[in-house]
mmCIF file of C-alpha atoms and ligand atoms in Angstrom:
data_model
loop_
_atom_site.group_PDB
_atom_site.id
_atom_site.type_symbol
_atom_site.label_atom_id
_atom_site.label_comp_id
_atom_site.label_asym_id
_atom_site.label_seq_id
_atom_site.Cartn_x
_atom_site.Cartn_y
_atom_site.Cartn_z
ATOM 1 C CA MET A 237 38.730 139.806 116.199
ATOM 2 C CA ALA A 238 35.204 140.896 116.773
ATOM 3 C CA ALA A 239 34.015 144.299 115.730
ATOM 4 C CA LEU A 240 32.825 145.904 118.858
ATOM 5 C CA ALA A 241 30.658 148.998 119.181
ATOM 6 C CA MET A 242 29.347 150.919 122.192
ATOM 7 C CA GLY A 243 25.701 151.545 122.841
ATOM 8 C CA ILE A 244 24.068 153.231 125.794
ATOM 9 C CA ASP A 245 20.491 153.294 127.083
ATOM 10 C CA LEU A 246 19.604 156.512 129.010
ATOM 11 C CA GLY A 247 16.366 156.286 131.145
ATOM 12 C CA GLY A 248 15.065 158.285 134.029
ATOM 13 C CA THR A 249 17.001 156.748 136.837
ATOM 14 C CA ASN A 250 20.132 155.121 135.190
ATOM 15 C CA ALA A 251 22.292 154.754 132.116
ATOM 16 C CA ARG A 252 23.370 151.583 130.930
ATOM 17 C CA ALA A 253 26.506 151.288 128.646
ATOM 18 C CA ALA A 254 27.254 148.228 126.629
ATOM 19 C CA VAL A 255 30.059 146.855 124.465
ATOM 20 C CA VAL A 256 28.267 144.857 121.631
ATOM 21 C CA ASP A 257 29.579 142.544 119.175
ATOM 22 C CA ARG A 258 28.522 144.105 115.757
ATOM 23 C CA ASP A 259 28.216 140.620 114.208
ATOM 24 C CA SER A 260 26.364 138.498 116.607
ATOM 25 C CA GLY A 261 24.588 141.394 118.888
ATOM 26 C CA GLU A 262 26.101 139.700 121.729
ATOM 27 C CA ILE A 263 26.736 142.010 124.746
ATOM 28 C CA VAL A 264 30.409 141.671 125.603
ATOM 29 C CA ALA A 265 30.498 143.986 128.555
ATOM 30 C CA ALA A 266 28.065 146.351 130.320
ATOM 31 C CA HIS A 267 27.857 148.863 133.007
ATOM 32 C CA LYS A 268 25.078 150.606 134.719
ATOM 33 C CA GLU A 269 25.264 154.020 136.672
ATOM 34 C CA PRO A 270 22.555 155.578 138.525
ATOM 35 C CA HIS A 271 22.055 159.368 138.118
ATOM 36 C CA ARG A 272 20.748 161.034 141.070
ATOM 37 C CA GLU A 273 21.012 164.429 139.728
ATOM 38 C CA ARG A 274 19.328 165.273 136.511
ATOM 39 C CA SER A 275 21.289 168.156 135.374
ATOM 40 C CA PRO A 276 22.305 167.422 131.754
ATOM 41 C CA ALA A 277 26.125 168.113 132.433
ATOM 42 C CA VAL A 278 26.014 165.904 135.337
ATOM 43 C CA VAL A 279 24.228 163.155 133.482
ATOM 44 C CA ALA A 280 26.711 163.325 130.604
ATOM 45 C CA GLU A 281 29.443 162.872 133.115
ATOM 46 C CA THR A 282 27.578 159.869 134.419
ATOM 47 C CA VAL A 283 27.124 158.339 130.935
ATOM 48 C CA ALA A 284 30.729 158.907 130.249
ATOM 49 C CA ARG A 285 31.749 157.165 133.360
ATOM 50 C CA ALA A 286 29.423 154.072 132.344
ATOM 51 C CA VAL A 287 31.112 154.200 128.913
ATOM 52 C CA ARG A 288 34.646 154.093 130.221
ATOM 53 C CA GLN A 289 33.710 151.364 132.718
ATOM 54 C CA SER A 290 32.186 149.096 130.309
ATOM 55 C CA GLY A 291 34.724 149.737 127.647
ATOM 56 C CA ARG A 292 37.686 149.015 130.140
ATOM 57 C CA ALA A 293 35.763 145.609 130.907
ATOM 58 C CA ALA A 294 36.327 145.003 127.186
ATOM 59 C CA GLY A 295 39.787 146.331 126.978
ATOM 60 C CA MET A 296 39.036 149.432 125.142
ATOM 61 C CA GLU A 297 39.300 153.222 125.617
ATOM 62 C CA PRO A 298 36.069 155.211 124.272
ATOM 63 C CA VAL A 299 37.993 156.644 121.320
ATOM 64 C CA ALA A 300 38.564 152.961 120.180
ATOM 65 C CA PHE A 301 34.877 152.696 119.233
ATOM 66 C CA GLY A 302 34.933 155.733 116.709
ATOM 67 C CA HIS A 303 31.489 156.983 117.926
ATOM 68 C CA VAL A 304 28.850 155.945 120.503
ATOM 69 C CA GLY A 305 25.221 155.402 120.057
ATOM 70 C CA VAL A 306 22.721 156.563 122.685
ATOM 71 C CA GLY A 307 18.920 155.626 123.126
ATOM 72 C CA VAL A 308 17.187 158.198 125.004
ATOM 73 C CA ALA A 309 13.706 158.093 126.676
ATOM 74 C CA GLY A 310 12.420 161.179 124.933
ATOM 75 C CA GLN A 311 11.857 162.913 121.736
ATOM 76 C CA CYS A 312 15.368 163.587 119.951
ATOM 77 C CA LEU A 313 16.704 165.563 117.048
ATOM 78 C CA GLY A 314 18.968 162.582 115.904
ATOM 79 C CA ARG A 315 21.053 164.663 113.591
ATOM 80 C CA THR A 316 21.701 167.539 115.855
ATOM 81 C CA GLY A 317 21.883 165.524 119.180
ATOM 82 C CA VAL A 318 19.417 167.867 120.870
ATOM 83 C CA VAL A 319 16.838 166.191 123.123
ATOM 84 C CA LEU A 320 13.570 167.926 122.606
ATOM 85 C CA ASN A 321 11.483 166.551 125.449
ATOM 86 C CA ALA A 322 12.522 163.697 127.961
ATOM 87 C CA PRO A 323 9.693 163.966 130.740
ATOM 88 C CA ASN A 324 11.482 161.208 132.931
ATOM 89 C CA LEU A 325 14.679 163.316 133.030
ATOM 90 C CA GLY A 326 12.704 166.775 133.148
ATOM 91 C CA TRP A 327 14.576 167.761 129.990
ATOM 92 C CA ARG A 328 13.566 170.301 127.267
ATOM 93 C CA ASP A 329 15.792 171.386 124.410
ATOM 94 C CA VAL A 330 19.005 169.877 125.924
ATOM 95 C CA PRO A 331 21.914 169.555 123.538
ATOM 96 C CA PHE A 332 22.799 166.416 125.072
ATOM 97 C CA GLY A 333 24.821 164.967 122.049
ATOM 98 C CA GLU A 334 27.288 167.881 122.361
ATOM 99 C CA LEU A 335 27.450 167.664 126.015
ATOM 100 C CA LEU A 336 28.381 163.728 125.761
ATOM 101 C CA GLU A 337 30.845 164.355 122.970
ATOM 102 C CA ARG A 338 32.737 166.978 125.031
ATOM 103 C CA ALA A 339 32.737 164.592 127.954
ATOM 104 C CA LEU A 340 33.892 161.443 125.998
ATOM 105 C CA GLY A 341 35.914 163.046 123.014
ATOM 106 C CA VAL A 342 34.211 160.868 120.559
ATOM 107 C CA ARG A 343 31.217 161.484 118.077
ATOM 108 C CA VAL A 344 27.637 160.697 119.595
ATOM 109 C CA ARG A 345 24.693 159.658 117.791
ATOM 110 C CA ILE A 346 21.440 159.948 119.626
ATOM 111 C CA ALA A 347 17.925 158.408 118.948
ATOM 112 C CA ASN A 348 14.784 157.695 120.720
ATOM 113 C CA ASP A 349 15.037 154.620 122.995
ATOM 114 C CA LEU A 350 12.203 152.860 121.102
ATOM 115 C CA SER A 351 13.993 153.407 117.655
ATOM 116 C CA THR A 352 17.028 151.828 119.072
ATOM 117 C CA ALA A 353 14.940 148.945 120.609
ATOM 118 C CA ALA A 354 13.305 148.322 117.301
ATOM 119 C CA TRP A 355 16.661 148.453 115.476
ATOM 120 C CA GLY A 356 18.221 145.856 117.953
ATOM 121 C CA GLU A 357 15.182 143.627 117.419
ATOM 122 C CA GLN A 358 15.424 143.953 113.786
ATOM 123 C CA ARG A 359 19.017 143.084 113.686
ATOM 124 C CA PHE A 360 19.342 140.304 116.362
ATOM 125 C CA GLY A 361 15.833 139.725 117.876
ATOM 126 C CA ALA A 362 12.266 139.103 117.141
ATOM 127 C CA ALA A 363 12.373 140.632 113.582
ATOM 128 C CA ARG A 364 15.541 139.466 112.387
ATOM 129 C CA GLY A 365 16.313 140.097 108.722
ATOM 130 C CA LEU A 366 12.739 141.681 108.131
ATOM 131 C CA ASP A 367 12.897 145.057 106.032
ATOM 132 C CA ASP A 368 9.570 146.575 107.497
ATOM 133 C CA VAL A 369 8.946 146.334 111.212
ATOM 134 C CA ALA A 370 6.953 148.318 113.949
ATOM 135 C CA LEU A 371 7.787 147.949 117.586
ATOM 136 C CA VAL A 372 5.092 148.963 119.648
ATOM 137 C CA PHE A 373 5.622 149.569 123.229
ATOM 138 C CA VAL A 374 3.118 149.699 126.105
ATOM 139 C CA GLY A 375 4.739 150.106 129.476
ATOM 140 C CA SER A 376 5.080 153.020 131.846
ATOM 141 C CA GLY A 377 4.995 155.078 128.485
ATOM 142 C CA VAL A 378 3.348 154.313 125.116
ATOM 143 C CA GLY A 379 5.415 154.586 121.920
ATOM 144 C CA SER A 380 6.910 152.781 118.795
ATOM 145 C CA GLY A 381 10.049 152.331 116.788
ATOM 146 C CA LEU A 382 9.883 152.012 112.980
ATOM 147 C CA ILE A 383 12.094 150.188 110.734
ATOM 148 C CA LEU A 384 11.120 150.846 106.928
ATOM 149 C CA GLY A 385 12.957 149.512 103.878
ATOM 150 C CA GLY A 386 15.690 147.866 106.216
ATOM 151 C CA ARG A 387 16.461 151.433 107.671
ATOM 152 C CA LEU A 388 15.709 152.991 110.932
ATOM 153 C CA HIS A 389 12.900 155.509 110.194
ATOM 154 C CA ASP A 390 13.041 158.636 112.269
ATOM 155 C CA GLY A 391 11.187 161.102 109.878
ATOM 156 C CA HIS A 392 12.267 164.512 108.669
ATOM 157 C CA ARG A 393 13.059 166.029 112.280
ATOM 158 C CA GLY A 394 13.952 162.649 113.972
ATOM 159 C CA VAL A 395 10.685 162.301 115.895
ATOM 160 C CA ALA A 396 8.522 159.718 113.781
ATOM 161 C CA GLY A 397 7.012 156.782 115.655
ATOM 162 C CA GLU A 398 5.422 158.772 118.304
ATOM 163 C CA LEU A 399 2.477 156.440 118.571
ATOM 164 C CA GLY A 400 1.822 157.433 122.125
ATOM 165 C CA HIS A 401 1.267 160.981 121.074
ATOM 166 C CA VAL A 402 -1.451 160.193 118.433
ATOM 167 C CA LYS A 403 -4.615 162.018 119.494
ATOM 168 C CA VAL A 404 -7.366 159.548 120.176
ATOM 169 C CA ARG A 405 -10.107 161.492 121.884
ATOM 170 C CA PRO A 406 -12.220 164.277 120.320
ATOM 171 C CA MET A 407 -11.475 167.899 120.803
ATOM 172 C CA ARG A 408 -14.942 169.051 121.580
ATOM 173 C CA PRO A 409 -14.932 171.466 124.477
ATOM 174 C CA ASP A 410 -17.687 169.568 126.220
ATOM 175 C CA THR A 411 -15.815 166.125 126.711
ATOM 176 C CA ALA A 412 -13.395 165.601 129.426
ATOM 177 C CA VAL A 413 -10.178 164.938 127.653
ATOM 178 C CA ARG A 414 -7.094 163.770 129.710
ATOM 179 C CA ARG A 415 -3.877 165.557 129.496
ATOM 180 C CA CYS A 416 -0.769 163.681 128.574
ATOM 181 C CA GLY A 417 2.820 164.010 130.023
ATOM 182 C CA CYS A 418 4.011 165.597 126.813
ATOM 183 C CA GLY A 419 1.727 168.638 127.632
ATOM 184 C CA GLU A 420 -0.857 167.808 124.836
ATOM 185 C CA MET A 421 -4.496 166.713 125.177
ATOM 186 C CA GLY A 422 -6.062 163.234 124.444
ATOM 187 C CA CYS A 423 -3.077 161.447 123.471
ATOM 188 C CA LEU A 424 -3.127 157.390 123.302
ATOM 189 C CA GLU A 425 -0.500 157.376 126.012
ATOM 190 C CA ALA A 426 -2.845 159.543 128.392
ATOM 191 C CA TYR A 427 -5.274 156.732 128.228
ATOM 192 C CA THR A 428 -3.214 153.389 127.954
ATOM 193 C CA SER A 429 0.254 153.767 129.676
ATOM 194 C CA GLY A 430 0.688 152.090 132.917
ATOM 195 C CA MET A 431 1.264 155.163 134.825
ATOM 196 C CA ASN A 432 -1.865 156.860 133.232
ATOM 197 C CA ILE A 433 -4.021 153.729 133.742
ATOM 198 C CA ALA A 434 -3.173 153.702 137.482
ATOM 199 C CA ALA A 435 -3.737 157.432 137.951
ATOM 200 C CA ARG A 436 -7.025 157.150 136.409
ATOM 201 C CA VAL A 437 -8.013 154.012 138.459
ATOM 202 C CA ARG A 438 -7.133 155.826 141.775
ATOM 203 C CA GLU A 439 -9.108 158.830 140.725
ATOM 204 C CA GLU A 440 -12.263 156.926 139.923
ATOM 205 C CA LEU A 441 -11.927 154.569 143.258
ATOM 206 C CA THR A 442 -11.501 157.746 145.189
ATOM 207 C CA ALA A 443 -14.733 159.143 143.745
ATOM 208 C CA GLY A 444 -16.456 155.892 144.964
ATOM 209 C CA ALA A 445 -16.105 153.449 141.988
ATOM 210 C CA THR A 446 -16.868 149.820 143.219
ATOM 211 C CA SER A 447 -14.061 147.222 142.172
ATOM 212 C CA VAL A 448 -12.171 144.131 143.653
ATOM 213 C CA VAL A 449 -9.235 146.227 142.797
ATOM 214 C CA ARG A 450 -9.717 147.893 146.144
ATOM 215 C CA ASP A 451 -9.499 144.479 147.945
ATOM 216 C CA LEU A 452 -6.493 143.330 145.724
ATOM 217 C CA VAL A 453 -4.490 146.349 146.829
ATOM 218 C CA GLN A 454 -5.681 146.114 150.485
ATOM 219 C CA GLY A 455 -7.109 149.572 150.372
ATOM 220 C CA ASP A 456 -3.677 151.034 149.543
ATOM 221 C CA LEU A 457 -4.395 152.855 146.313
ATOM 222 C CA ASP A 458 -0.696 153.679 145.802
ATOM 223 C CA ARG A 459 -0.258 149.902 144.827
ATOM 224 C CA VAL A 460 -2.748 150.266 141.914
ATOM 225 C CA ASN A 461 -1.071 149.106 138.681
ATOM 226 C CA ALA A 462 -2.025 147.315 135.373
ATOM 227 C CA THR A 463 -1.093 143.916 136.637
ATOM 228 C CA VAL A 464 -3.570 144.398 139.403
ATOM 229 C CA LEU A 465 -6.399 145.544 136.827
ATOM 230 C CA ASP A 466 -5.333 142.397 134.821
ATOM 231 C CA THR A 467 -6.136 140.136 137.781
ATOM 232 C CA ALA A 468 -9.221 141.954 138.632
ATOM 233 C CA CYS A 469 -10.476 141.619 134.968
ATOM 234 C CA ALA A 470 -9.661 137.645 134.892
ATOM 235 C CA ARG A 471 -11.679 137.363 138.413
ATOM 236 C CA GLY A 472 -14.801 138.939 136.294
ATOM 237 C CA ASP A 473 -14.587 142.496 137.860
ATOM 238 C CA THR A 474 -17.049 144.620 136.034
ATOM 239 C CA TYR A 475 -15.029 147.899 136.634
ATOM 240 C CA ALA A 476 -11.835 146.194 135.387
ATOM 241 C CA ARG A 477 -13.537 144.570 132.741
ATOM 242 C CA ALA A 478 -15.088 147.810 131.367
ATOM 243 C CA LEU A 479 -11.719 149.656 131.724
ATOM 244 C CA TRP A 480 -9.702 146.939 129.755
ATOM 245 C CA GLU A 481 -12.332 147.022 126.822
ATOM 246 C CA GLU A 482 -11.776 150.776 126.683
ATOM 247 C CA VAL A 483 -7.929 150.516 126.704
ATOM 248 C CA ALA A 484 -7.966 147.536 124.384
ATOM 249 C CA ASP A 485 -10.075 149.386 121.766
ATOM 250 C CA LEU A 486 -7.829 152.345 121.933
ATOM 251 C CA LEU A 487 -4.643 150.136 121.623
ATOM 252 C CA GLY A 488 -5.900 147.795 119.175
ATOM 253 C CA THR A 489 -7.366 150.363 116.958
ATOM 254 C CA ALA A 490 -4.052 152.286 117.039
ATOM 255 C CA ILE A 491 -1.835 149.322 116.141
ATOM 256 C CA ALA A 492 -4.339 148.491 113.473
ATOM 257 C CA ALA A 493 -3.997 152.113 112.015
ATOM 258 C CA LEU A 494 -0.224 151.710 112.130
ATOM 259 C CA VAL A 495 -0.342 148.465 110.193
ATOM 260 C CA THR A 496 -2.818 149.707 107.683
ATOM 261 C CA LEU A 497 -0.632 152.913 107.097
ATOM 262 C CA LEU A 498 2.658 151.101 106.831
ATOM 263 C CA ASN A 499 2.210 147.575 106.035
ATOM 264 C CA PRO A 500 4.975 146.192 108.076
ATOM 265 C CA ALA A 501 5.779 142.429 108.046
ATOM 266 C CA ARG A 502 5.949 142.221 111.841
ATOM 267 C CA VAL A 503 4.735 144.100 114.903
ATOM 268 C CA ILE A 504 6.719 143.357 117.922
ATOM 269 C CA LEU A 505 5.056 143.943 121.097
ATOM 270 C CA GLY A 506 6.974 145.229 124.130
ATOM 271 C CA GLY A 507 6.467 146.703 127.582
ATOM 272 C CA GLY A 508 5.222 145.394 130.937
ATOM 273 C CA VAL A 509 1.596 146.578 130.236
ATOM 274 C CA ILE A 510 1.252 144.549 127.078
ATOM 275 C CA LEU A 511 3.333 141.691 127.993
ATOM 276 C CA GLY A 512 2.399 141.357 131.665
ATOM 277 C CA CYS A 513 -1.430 141.505 131.168
ATOM 278 C CA PRO A 514 -2.719 138.559 129.504
ATOM 279 C CA GLU A 515 -6.456 139.680 129.666
ATOM 280 C CA LEU A 516 -5.631 143.067 128.028
ATOM 281 C CA GLN A 517 -3.274 141.577 125.400
ATOM 282 C CA SER A 518 -5.876 139.086 124.283
ATOM 283 C CA ARG A 519 -8.573 141.986 123.971
ATOM 284 C CA VAL A 520 -6.041 144.246 122.168
ATOM 285 C CA ARG A 521 -5.340 141.281 119.729
ATOM 286 C CA GLU A 522 -9.144 140.851 119.030
ATOM 287 C CA VAL A 523 -9.634 144.515 118.350
ATOM 288 C CA PHE A 524 -6.592 144.569 116.230
ATOM 289 C CA ASP A 525 -7.786 141.611 114.108
ATOM 290 C CA ALA A 526 -11.232 143.389 113.677
ATOM 291 C CA ARG A 527 -10.041 146.828 112.652
ATOM 292 C CA VAL A 528 -6.882 146.151 110.482
ATOM 293 C CA SER A 529 -7.123 146.381 106.895
ATOM 294 C CA ARG A 530 -7.217 142.790 105.447
ATOM 295 C CA SER A 531 -4.620 143.539 102.668
ATOM 296 C CA ALA A 532 -2.167 145.016 105.229
ATOM 297 C CA ALA A 533 -2.701 142.101 107.604
ATOM 298 C CA ALA A 534 -2.121 139.323 105.366
ATOM 299 C CA GLY A 535 1.180 137.688 106.137
ATOM 300 C CA LEU A 536 1.627 139.947 109.255
ATOM 301 C CA SER A 537 2.722 138.576 112.536
ATOM 302 C CA LEU A 538 2.468 140.078 116.068
ATOM 303 C CA GLU A 539 5.340 138.989 118.177
ATOM 304 C CA ARG A 540 6.522 139.508 121.701
ATOM 305 C CA ALA A 541 9.863 141.433 121.971
ATOM 306 C CA PHE A 542 12.826 138.953 122.108
ATOM 307 C CA LEU A 543 15.732 140.880 123.656
ATOM 308 C CA GLY A 544 13.989 142.697 126.612
ATOM 309 C CA ASP A 545 15.886 145.385 128.146
ATOM 310 C CA ASP A 546 19.084 144.635 126.049
ATOM 311 C CA ALA A 547 17.324 145.739 122.734
ATOM 312 C CA GLY A 548 17.898 149.424 123.425
ATOM 313 C CA VAL A 549 21.756 149.194 123.967
ATOM 314 C CA ILE A 550 22.223 146.711 121.178
ATOM 315 C CA GLY A 551 20.275 148.994 118.745
ATOM 316 C CA ALA A 552 22.159 152.161 120.184
ATOM 317 C CA ALA A 553 25.377 150.297 119.468
ATOM 318 C CA LEU A 554 24.381 149.757 115.759
ATOM 319 C CA LEU A 555 23.349 153.356 115.049
ATOM 320 C CA GLU A 556 25.702 154.804 112.388
HETATM 321 ZN ZN1 ZN B 808 1.350 163.156 124.495
#
């Protein structure tokens, strides 16, 4: 009989629980539950319900899994189960591991969702069998997950891999620096995430910038997103091109720094902004090639994520 494990992906709007075959990475059963209320105790109950439902579909009670793994969209102290900061859930310093253990009656292991996605991709996806791998995600947020020496690397406190919160703008008081969702100033995410790009474009168009973007969204600035910018760029729009050069410069330089520092065998790219915007991606790759250290880049490949939205639950199920 296959060895089955339980993984959970906890995002800002729903929780997905999946029973995963440890040997093949195959998802045997899955269940998704929306959480309308974000109070930690209520979310723990919602997650527990999703776990029971998907377990039942595979003929197993939660206790039969021994423990469950959870990937959370936020900063987590893995060893204590505390979620330090999860902006999508509006949480700070929430002992979610403890709450979920109480709701389920089994041990709970928590990690950042990009760490679990990197772990899933390393075991069964785009970086199968490679010991040193970085997953770089550019979507609604920006971040990374690191596998070093064949192990998930979460650092001293469990918060390693926060590429999105690396500061990329000078601290000089005379420069306008954007504030990030994490509360700090000048983070990579504040300039390159889908949400932040859209917010900036709305501001600049409202202030009178000229761009074909305005026509593409038929004047409805709420419809501005990274894909629209990419289309504008492909059509030769000057505003979109300048913005993409800037975003690509920041992302390409940051990924080059990550590779220069850690020397992974592969970088996996995930997230709708980098995967869904070919104009942006080709510029990021150009900047990356120009700025990475030659010695670290030799033998390196940049690949698209393979498991998509499943990477997180698969990796979470494989947390020990
Ligand atoms: Zn930040």
